[in-house]
XYZ file of N, CA, C and O in Angstrom:
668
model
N -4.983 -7.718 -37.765
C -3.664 -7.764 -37.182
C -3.501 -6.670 -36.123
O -3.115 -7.014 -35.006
N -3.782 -5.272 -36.397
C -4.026 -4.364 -35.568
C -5.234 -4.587 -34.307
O -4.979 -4.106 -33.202
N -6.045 -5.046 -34.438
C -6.729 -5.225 -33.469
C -6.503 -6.789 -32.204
O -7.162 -7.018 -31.189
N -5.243 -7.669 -32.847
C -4.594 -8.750 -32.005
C -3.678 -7.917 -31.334
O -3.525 -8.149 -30.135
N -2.846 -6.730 -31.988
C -1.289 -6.546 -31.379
C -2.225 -5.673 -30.344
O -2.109 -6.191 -29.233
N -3.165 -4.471 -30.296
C -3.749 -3.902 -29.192
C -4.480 -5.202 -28.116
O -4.184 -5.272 -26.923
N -4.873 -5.589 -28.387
C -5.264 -7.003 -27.523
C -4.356 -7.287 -26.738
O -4.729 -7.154 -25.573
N -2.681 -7.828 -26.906
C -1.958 -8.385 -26.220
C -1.259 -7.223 -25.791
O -0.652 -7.386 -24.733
N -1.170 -6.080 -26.315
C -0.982 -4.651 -25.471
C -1.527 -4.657 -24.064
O -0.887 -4.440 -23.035
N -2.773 -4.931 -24.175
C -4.156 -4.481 -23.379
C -3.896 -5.844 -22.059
O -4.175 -5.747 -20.864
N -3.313 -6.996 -22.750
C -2.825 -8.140 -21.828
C -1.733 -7.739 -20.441
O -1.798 -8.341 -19.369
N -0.780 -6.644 -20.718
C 0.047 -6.169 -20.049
C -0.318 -6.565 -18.259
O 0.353 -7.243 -17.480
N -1.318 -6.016 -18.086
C -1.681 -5.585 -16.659
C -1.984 -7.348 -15.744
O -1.604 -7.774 -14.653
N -2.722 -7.875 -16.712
C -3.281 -9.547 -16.441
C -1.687 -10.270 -16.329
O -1.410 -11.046 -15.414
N -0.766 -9.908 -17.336
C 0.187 -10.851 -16.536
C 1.271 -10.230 -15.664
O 2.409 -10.694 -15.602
N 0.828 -9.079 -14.945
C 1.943 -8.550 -13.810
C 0.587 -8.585 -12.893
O 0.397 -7.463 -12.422
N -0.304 -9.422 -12.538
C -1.002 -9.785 -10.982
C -0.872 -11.226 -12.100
O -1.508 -11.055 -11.060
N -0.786 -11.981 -12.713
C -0.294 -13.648 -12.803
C 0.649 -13.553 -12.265
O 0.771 -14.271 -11.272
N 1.505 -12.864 -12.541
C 3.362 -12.586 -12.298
C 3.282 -12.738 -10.241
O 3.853 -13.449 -9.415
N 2.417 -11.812 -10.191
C 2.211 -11.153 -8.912
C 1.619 -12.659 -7.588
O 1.858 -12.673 -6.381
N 0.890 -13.658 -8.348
C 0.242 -14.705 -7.732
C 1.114 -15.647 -7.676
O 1.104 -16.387 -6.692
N 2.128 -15.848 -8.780
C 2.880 -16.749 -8.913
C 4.327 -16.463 -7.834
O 5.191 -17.209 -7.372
N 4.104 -15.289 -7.758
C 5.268 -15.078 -6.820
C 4.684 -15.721 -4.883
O 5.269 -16.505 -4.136
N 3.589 -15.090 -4.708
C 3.115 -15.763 -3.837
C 2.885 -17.411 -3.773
O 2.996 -17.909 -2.653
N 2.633 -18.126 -4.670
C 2.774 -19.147 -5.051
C 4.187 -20.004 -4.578
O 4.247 -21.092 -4.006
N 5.306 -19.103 -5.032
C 6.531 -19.576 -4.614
C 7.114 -19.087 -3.321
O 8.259 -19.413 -3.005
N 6.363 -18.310 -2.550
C 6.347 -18.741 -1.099
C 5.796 -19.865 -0.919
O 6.442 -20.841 -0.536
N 4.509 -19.899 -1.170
C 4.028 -21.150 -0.390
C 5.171 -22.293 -0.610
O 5.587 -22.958 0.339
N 5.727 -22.494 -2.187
C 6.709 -23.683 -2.696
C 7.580 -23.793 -1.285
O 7.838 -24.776 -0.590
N 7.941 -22.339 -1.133
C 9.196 -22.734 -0.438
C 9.213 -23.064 0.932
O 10.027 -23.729 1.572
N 7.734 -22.241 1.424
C 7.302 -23.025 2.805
C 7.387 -24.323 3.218
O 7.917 -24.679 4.271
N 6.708 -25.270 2.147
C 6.578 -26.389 1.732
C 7.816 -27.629 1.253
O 7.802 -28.854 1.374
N 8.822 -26.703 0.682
C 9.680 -27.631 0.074
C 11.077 -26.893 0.104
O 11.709 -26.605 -0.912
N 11.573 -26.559 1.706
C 12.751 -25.531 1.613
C 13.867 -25.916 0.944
O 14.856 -25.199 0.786
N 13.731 -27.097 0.521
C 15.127 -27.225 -0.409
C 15.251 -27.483 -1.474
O 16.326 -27.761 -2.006
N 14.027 -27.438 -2.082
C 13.571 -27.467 -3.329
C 14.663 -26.645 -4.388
O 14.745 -25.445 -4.130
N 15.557 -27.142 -5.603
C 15.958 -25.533 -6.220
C 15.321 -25.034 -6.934
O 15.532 -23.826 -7.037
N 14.299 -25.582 -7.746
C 13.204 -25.069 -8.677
C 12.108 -24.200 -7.923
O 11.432 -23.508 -8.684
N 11.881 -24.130 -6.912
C 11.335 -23.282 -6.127
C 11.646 -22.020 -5.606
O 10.949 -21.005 -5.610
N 13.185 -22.264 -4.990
C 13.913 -20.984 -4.864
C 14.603 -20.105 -6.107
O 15.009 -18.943 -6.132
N 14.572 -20.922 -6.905
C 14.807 -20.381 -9.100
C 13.376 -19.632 -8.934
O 13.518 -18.480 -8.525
N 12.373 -19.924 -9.100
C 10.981 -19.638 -9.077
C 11.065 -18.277 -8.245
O 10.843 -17.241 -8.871
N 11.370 -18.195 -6.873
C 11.356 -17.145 -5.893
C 12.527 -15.876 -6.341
O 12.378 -14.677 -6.102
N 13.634 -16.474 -7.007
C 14.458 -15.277 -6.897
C 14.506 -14.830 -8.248
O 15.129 -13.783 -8.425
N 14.044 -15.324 -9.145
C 13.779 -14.834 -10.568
C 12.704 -13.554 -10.141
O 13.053 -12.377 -10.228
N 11.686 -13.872 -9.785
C 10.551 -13.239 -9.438
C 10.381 -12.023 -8.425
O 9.630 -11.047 -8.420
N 11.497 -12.529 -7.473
C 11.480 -11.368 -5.859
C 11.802 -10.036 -6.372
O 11.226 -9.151 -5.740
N 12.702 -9.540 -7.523
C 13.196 -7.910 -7.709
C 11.749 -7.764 -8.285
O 11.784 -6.555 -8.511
N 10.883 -8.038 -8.558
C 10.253 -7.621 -9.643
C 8.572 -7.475 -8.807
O 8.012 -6.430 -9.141
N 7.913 -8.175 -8.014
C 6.688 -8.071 -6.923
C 7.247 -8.489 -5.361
O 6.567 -8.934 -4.437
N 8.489 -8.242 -5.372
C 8.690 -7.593 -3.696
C 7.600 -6.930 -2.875
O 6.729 -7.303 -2.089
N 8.094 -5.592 -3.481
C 7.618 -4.604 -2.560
C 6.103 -4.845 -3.302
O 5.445 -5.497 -2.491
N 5.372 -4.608 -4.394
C 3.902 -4.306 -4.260
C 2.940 -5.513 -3.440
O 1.779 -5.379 -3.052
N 3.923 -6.851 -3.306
C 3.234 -7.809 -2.811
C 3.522 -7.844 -1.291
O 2.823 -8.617 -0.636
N 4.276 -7.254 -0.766
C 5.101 -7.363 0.779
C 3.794 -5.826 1.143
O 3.203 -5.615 2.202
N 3.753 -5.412 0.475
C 2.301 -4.019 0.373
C 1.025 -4.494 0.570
O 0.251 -3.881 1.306
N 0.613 -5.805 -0.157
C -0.268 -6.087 -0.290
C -0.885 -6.906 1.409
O -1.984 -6.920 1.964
N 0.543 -7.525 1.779
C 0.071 -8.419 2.333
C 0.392 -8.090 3.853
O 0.386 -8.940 4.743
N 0.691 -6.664 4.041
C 0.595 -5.576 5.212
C -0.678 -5.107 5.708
O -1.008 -4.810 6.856
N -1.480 -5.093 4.375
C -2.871 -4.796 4.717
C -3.691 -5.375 5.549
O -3.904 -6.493 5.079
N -4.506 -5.191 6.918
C -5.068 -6.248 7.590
C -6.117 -6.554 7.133
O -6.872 -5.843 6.470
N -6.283 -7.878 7.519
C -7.043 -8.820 7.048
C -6.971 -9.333 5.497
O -7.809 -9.664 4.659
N -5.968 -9.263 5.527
C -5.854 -9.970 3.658
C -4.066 -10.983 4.269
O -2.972 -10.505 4.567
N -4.371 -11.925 4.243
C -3.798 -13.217 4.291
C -2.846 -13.640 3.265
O -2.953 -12.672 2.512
N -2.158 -14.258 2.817
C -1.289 -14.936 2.293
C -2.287 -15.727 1.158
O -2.044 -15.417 -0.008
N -3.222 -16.570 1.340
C -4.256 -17.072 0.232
C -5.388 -16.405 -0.206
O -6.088 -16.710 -1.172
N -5.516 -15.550 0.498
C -6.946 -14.120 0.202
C -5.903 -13.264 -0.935
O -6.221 -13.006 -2.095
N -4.914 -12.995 -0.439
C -3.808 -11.975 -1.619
C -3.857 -13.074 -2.695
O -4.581 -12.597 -3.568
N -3.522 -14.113 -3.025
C -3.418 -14.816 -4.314
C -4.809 -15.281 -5.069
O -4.910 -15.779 -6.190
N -5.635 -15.033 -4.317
C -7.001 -15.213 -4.814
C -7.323 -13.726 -5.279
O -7.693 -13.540 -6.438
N -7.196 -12.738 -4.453
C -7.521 -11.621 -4.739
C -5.992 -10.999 -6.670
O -6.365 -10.436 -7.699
N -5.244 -11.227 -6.498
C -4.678 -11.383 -7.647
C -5.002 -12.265 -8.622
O -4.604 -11.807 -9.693
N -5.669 -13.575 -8.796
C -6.272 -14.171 -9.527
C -7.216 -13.672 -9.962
O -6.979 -13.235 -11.089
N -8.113 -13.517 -9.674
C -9.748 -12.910 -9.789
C -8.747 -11.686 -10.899
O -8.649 -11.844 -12.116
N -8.182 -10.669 -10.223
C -7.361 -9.773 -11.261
C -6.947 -9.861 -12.668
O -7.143 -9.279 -13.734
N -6.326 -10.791 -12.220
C -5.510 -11.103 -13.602
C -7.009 -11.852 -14.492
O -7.074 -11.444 -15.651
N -7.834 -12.570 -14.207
C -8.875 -12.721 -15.134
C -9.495 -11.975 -15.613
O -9.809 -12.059 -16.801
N -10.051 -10.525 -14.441
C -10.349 -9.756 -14.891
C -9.950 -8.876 -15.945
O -10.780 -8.586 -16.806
N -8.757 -8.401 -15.993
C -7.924 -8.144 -17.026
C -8.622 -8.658 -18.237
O -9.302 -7.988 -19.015
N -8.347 -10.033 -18.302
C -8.434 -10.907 -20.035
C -9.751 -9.920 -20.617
O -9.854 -9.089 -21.519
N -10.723 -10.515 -19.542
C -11.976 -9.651 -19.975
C -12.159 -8.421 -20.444
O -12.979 -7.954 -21.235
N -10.908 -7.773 -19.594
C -11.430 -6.405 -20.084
C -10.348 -6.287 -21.981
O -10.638 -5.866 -23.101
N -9.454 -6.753 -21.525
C -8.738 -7.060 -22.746
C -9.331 -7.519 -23.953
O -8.929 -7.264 -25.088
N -10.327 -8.222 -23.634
C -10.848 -8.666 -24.871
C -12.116 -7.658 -25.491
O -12.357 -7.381 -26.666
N -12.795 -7.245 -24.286
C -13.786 -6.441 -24.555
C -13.485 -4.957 -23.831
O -14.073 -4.545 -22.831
N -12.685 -4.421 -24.392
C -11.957 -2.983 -24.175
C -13.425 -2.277 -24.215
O -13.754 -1.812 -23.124
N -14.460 -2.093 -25.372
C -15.374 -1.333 -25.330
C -16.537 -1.087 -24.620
O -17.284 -0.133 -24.838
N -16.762 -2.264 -23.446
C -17.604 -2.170 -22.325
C -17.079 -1.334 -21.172
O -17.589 -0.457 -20.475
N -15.478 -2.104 -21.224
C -15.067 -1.463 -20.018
C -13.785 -0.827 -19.976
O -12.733 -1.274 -19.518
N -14.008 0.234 -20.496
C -12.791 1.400 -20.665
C -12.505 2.148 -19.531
O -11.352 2.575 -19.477
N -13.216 2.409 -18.649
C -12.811 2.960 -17.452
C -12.344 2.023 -16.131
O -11.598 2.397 -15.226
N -12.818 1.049 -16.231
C -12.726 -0.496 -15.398
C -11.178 -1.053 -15.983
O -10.354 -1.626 -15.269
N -10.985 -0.726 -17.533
C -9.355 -1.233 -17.862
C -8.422 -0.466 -17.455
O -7.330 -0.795 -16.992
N -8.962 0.853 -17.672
C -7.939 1.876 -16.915
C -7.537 2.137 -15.413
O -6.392 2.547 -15.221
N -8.199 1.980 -14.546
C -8.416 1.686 -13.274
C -7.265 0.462 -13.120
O -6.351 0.444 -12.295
N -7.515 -0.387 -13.972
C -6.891 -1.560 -13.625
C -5.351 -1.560 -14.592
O -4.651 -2.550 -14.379
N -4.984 -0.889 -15.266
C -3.700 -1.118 -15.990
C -3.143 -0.049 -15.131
O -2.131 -0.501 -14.594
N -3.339 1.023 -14.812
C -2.296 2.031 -13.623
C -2.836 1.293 -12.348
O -1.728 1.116 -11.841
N -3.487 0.870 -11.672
C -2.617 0.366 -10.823
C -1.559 -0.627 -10.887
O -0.598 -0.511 -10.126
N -1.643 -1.775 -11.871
C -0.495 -2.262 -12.353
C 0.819 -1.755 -12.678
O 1.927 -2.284 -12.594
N 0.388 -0.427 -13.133
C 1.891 0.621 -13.653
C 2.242 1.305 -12.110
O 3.429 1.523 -11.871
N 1.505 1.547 -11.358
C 2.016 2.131 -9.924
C 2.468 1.041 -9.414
O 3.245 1.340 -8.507
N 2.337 -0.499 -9.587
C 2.900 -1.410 -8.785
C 4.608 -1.794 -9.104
O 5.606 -1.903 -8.392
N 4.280 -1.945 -10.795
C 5.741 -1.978 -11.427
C 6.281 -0.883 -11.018
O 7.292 -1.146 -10.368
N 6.086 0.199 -11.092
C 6.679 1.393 -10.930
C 7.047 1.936 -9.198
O 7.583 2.946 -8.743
N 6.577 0.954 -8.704
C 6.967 0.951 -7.148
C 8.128 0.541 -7.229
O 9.104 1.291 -7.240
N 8.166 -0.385 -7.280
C 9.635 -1.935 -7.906
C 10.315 -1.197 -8.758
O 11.516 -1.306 -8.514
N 10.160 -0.691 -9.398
C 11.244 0.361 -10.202
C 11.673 1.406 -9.227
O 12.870 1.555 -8.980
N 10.957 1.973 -8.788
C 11.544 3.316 -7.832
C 12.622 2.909 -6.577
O 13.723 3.381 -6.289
N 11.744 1.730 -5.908
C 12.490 1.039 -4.739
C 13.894 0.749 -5.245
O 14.939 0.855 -4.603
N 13.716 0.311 -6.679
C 15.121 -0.197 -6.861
C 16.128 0.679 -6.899
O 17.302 0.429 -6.626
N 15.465 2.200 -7.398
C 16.199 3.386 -8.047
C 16.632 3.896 -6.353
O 17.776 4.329 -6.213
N 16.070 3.860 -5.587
C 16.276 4.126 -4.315
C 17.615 3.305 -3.922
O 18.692 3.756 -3.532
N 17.212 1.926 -4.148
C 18.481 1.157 -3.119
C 19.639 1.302 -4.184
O 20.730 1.019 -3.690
N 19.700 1.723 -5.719
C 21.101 1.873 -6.284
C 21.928 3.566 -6.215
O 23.042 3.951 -6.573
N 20.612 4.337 -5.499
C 21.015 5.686 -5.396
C 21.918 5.659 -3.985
O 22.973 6.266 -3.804
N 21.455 5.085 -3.354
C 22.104 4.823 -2.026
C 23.471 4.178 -1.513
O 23.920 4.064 -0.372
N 23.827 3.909 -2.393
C 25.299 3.108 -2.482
C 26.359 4.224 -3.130
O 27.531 4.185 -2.754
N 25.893 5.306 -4.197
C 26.566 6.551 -4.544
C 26.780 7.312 -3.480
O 27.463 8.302 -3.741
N 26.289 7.164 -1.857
C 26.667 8.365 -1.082
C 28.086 7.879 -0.642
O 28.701 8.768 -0.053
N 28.518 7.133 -0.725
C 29.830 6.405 -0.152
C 31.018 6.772 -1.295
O 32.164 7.007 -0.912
N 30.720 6.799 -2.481
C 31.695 6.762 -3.275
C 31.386 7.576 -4.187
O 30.181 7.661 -4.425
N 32.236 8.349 -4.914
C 32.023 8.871 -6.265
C 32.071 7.702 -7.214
O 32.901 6.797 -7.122
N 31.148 7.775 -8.112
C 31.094 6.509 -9.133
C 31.719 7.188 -10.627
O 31.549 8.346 -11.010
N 32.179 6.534 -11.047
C 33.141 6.747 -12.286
C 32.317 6.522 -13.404
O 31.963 5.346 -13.499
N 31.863 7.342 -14.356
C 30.738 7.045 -15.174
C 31.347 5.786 -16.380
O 32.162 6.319 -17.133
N 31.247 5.104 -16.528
C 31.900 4.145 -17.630
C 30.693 3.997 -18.966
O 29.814 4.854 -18.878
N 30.583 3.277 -19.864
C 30.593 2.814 -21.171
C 28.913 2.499 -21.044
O 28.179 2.970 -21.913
N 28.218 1.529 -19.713
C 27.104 1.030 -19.454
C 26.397 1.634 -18.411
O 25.229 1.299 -18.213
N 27.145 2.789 -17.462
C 26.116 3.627 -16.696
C 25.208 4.925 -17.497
O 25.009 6.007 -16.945
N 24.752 4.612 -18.775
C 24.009 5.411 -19.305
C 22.570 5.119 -19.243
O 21.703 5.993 -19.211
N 22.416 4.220 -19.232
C 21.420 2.870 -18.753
C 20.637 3.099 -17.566
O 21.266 3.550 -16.609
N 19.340 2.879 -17.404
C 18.547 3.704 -16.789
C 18.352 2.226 -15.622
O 17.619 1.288 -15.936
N 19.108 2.250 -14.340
C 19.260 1.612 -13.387
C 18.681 0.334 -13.854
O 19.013 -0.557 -14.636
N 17.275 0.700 -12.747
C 15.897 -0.409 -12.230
C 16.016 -0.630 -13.940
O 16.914 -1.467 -14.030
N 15.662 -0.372 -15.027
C 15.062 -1.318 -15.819
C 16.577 -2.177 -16.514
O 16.516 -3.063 -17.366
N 17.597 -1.751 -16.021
C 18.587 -3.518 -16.247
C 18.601 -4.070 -15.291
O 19.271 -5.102 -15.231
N 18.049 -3.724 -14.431
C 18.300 -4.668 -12.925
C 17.697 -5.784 -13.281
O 18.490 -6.658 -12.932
N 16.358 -6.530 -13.983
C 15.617 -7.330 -14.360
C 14.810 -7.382 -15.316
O 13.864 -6.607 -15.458
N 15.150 -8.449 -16.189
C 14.882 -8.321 -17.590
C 13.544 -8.449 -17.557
O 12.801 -7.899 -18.369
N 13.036 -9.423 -16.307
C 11.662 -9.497 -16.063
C 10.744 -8.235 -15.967
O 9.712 -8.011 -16.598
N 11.429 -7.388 -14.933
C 10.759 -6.242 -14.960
C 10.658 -5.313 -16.172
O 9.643 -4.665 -16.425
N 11.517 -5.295 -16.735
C 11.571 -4.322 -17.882
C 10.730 -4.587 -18.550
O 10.077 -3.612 -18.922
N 10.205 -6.145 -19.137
C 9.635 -6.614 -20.010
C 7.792 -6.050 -19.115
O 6.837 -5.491 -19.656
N 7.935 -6.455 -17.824
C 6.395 -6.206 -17.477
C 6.517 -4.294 -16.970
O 5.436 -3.855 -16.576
N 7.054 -3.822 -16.972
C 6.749 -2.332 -17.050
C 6.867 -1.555 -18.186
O 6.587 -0.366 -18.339
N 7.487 -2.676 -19.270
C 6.944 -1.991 -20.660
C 5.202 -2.951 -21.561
O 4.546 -2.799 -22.591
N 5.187 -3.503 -20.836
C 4.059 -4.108 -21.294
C 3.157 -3.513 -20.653
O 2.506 -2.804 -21.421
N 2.642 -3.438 -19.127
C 1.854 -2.307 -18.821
C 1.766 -1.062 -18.817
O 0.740 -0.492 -18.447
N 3.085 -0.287 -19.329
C 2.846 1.086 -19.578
C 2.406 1.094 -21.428
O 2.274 2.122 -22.092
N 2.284 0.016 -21.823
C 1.582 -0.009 -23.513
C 0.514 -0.338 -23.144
O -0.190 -0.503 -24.140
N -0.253 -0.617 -21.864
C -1.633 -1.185 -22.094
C -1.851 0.312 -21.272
O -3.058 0.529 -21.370
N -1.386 1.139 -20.709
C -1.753 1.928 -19.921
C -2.101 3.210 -21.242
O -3.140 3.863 -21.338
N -0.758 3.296 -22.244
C -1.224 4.083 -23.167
C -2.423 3.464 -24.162
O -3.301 4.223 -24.573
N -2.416 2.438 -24.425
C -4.058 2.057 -24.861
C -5.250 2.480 -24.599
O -6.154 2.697 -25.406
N -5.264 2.653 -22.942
C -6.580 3.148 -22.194
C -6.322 4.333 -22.493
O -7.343 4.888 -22.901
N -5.206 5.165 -22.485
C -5.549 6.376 -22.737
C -5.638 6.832 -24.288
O -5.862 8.040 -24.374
N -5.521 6.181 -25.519
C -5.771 6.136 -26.892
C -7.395 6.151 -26.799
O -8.128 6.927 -27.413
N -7.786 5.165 -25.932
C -9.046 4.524 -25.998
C -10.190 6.017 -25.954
O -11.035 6.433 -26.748
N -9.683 6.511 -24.583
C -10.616 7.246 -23.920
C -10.283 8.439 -24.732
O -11.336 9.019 -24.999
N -9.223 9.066 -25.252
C -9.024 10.277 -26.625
C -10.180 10.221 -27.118
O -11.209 10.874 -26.948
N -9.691 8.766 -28.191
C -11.017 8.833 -29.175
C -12.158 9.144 -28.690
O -12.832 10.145 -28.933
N -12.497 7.812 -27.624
C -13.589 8.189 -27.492
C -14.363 9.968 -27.036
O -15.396 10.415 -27.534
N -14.004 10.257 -26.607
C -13.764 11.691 -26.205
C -14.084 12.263 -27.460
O -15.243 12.672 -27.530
N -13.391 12.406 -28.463
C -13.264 13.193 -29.968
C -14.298 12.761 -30.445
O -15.006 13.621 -30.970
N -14.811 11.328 -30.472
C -16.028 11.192 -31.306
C -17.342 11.722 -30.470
O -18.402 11.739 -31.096
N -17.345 12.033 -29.486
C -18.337 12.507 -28.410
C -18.917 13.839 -28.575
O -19.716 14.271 -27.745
């Protein structure tokens, strides 16, 4: 049982570049089918959450619109693999679950940015629900994938302890 719940821990990172392809994905939808509403549901569920690391991605020259969703595919498989076999590649999972946590955590900051920015205009009145840590109610989506990769991120680093201690 302990060694399934670290498994789908370790899953974290594989489904924020699925998350990440599928969002590109629903560009193409909408290229394709601008009036589609299941497409633009698809796009705006998804946009607070791989905006910016994918609008990042696809700044880079020479990486394309279908090279970025291929290059996130290949990712997110990679992941499973390493997920499943944590003990080959412990430094290859780690590598790969923080950059996932720097991507969520971009999308978290950006957000913390654009809600800090609306306080220079007004004094805000603290009420009942501003205790609440911005970016992670902004999207339930996000919350759910920046707490899932920061548990696969502390995994790699459980991983590499031990290993370390038994060394």
């Amino acid at each position: 049982m302990r060694i399934a719940i670290f498994t789908l821990m370790r899953l974290g990172p594989s489904l924020a570049y699925a998350i990440a392809s599928i969002f590109i994905l629903s560009m193409l939808l909408l290229e394709s089918y601008p009036s589609s509403g299941s497409a633009w549901w698809l796009h705006m569920t998804i946009l607070p959450v791989m905006r910016e690391p994918i609008y990042l991605l696809l700044a880079v020259p020479g990486i394309g619109i279908w090279s970025a969703m291929v290059l996130l595919m290949l990712a997110s498989i990679f992941g499973i693999r390493v997920a499943l076999q944590p003990q080959r590649h412990y430094r290859s999972g780690f590598i790969h679950a923080h950059i996932a946590l720097i991507a969520t955590g971009l999308t978290m900051g950006r957000a913390a940015v654009a809600q800090a920015g609306l306080s220079d205009f007004a004094i805000p009145q603290l009420q009942r629900g501003d205790w609440s840590f911005l970016p992670l109610s902004y999207s339930p989506l996000g919350t759910f994938l920046f707490i899932s990769v920061f548990s696969a991120c502390i995994c790699c680093h459980l991983r590499i302890i031990k290993r370390t201690l038994s060394a």
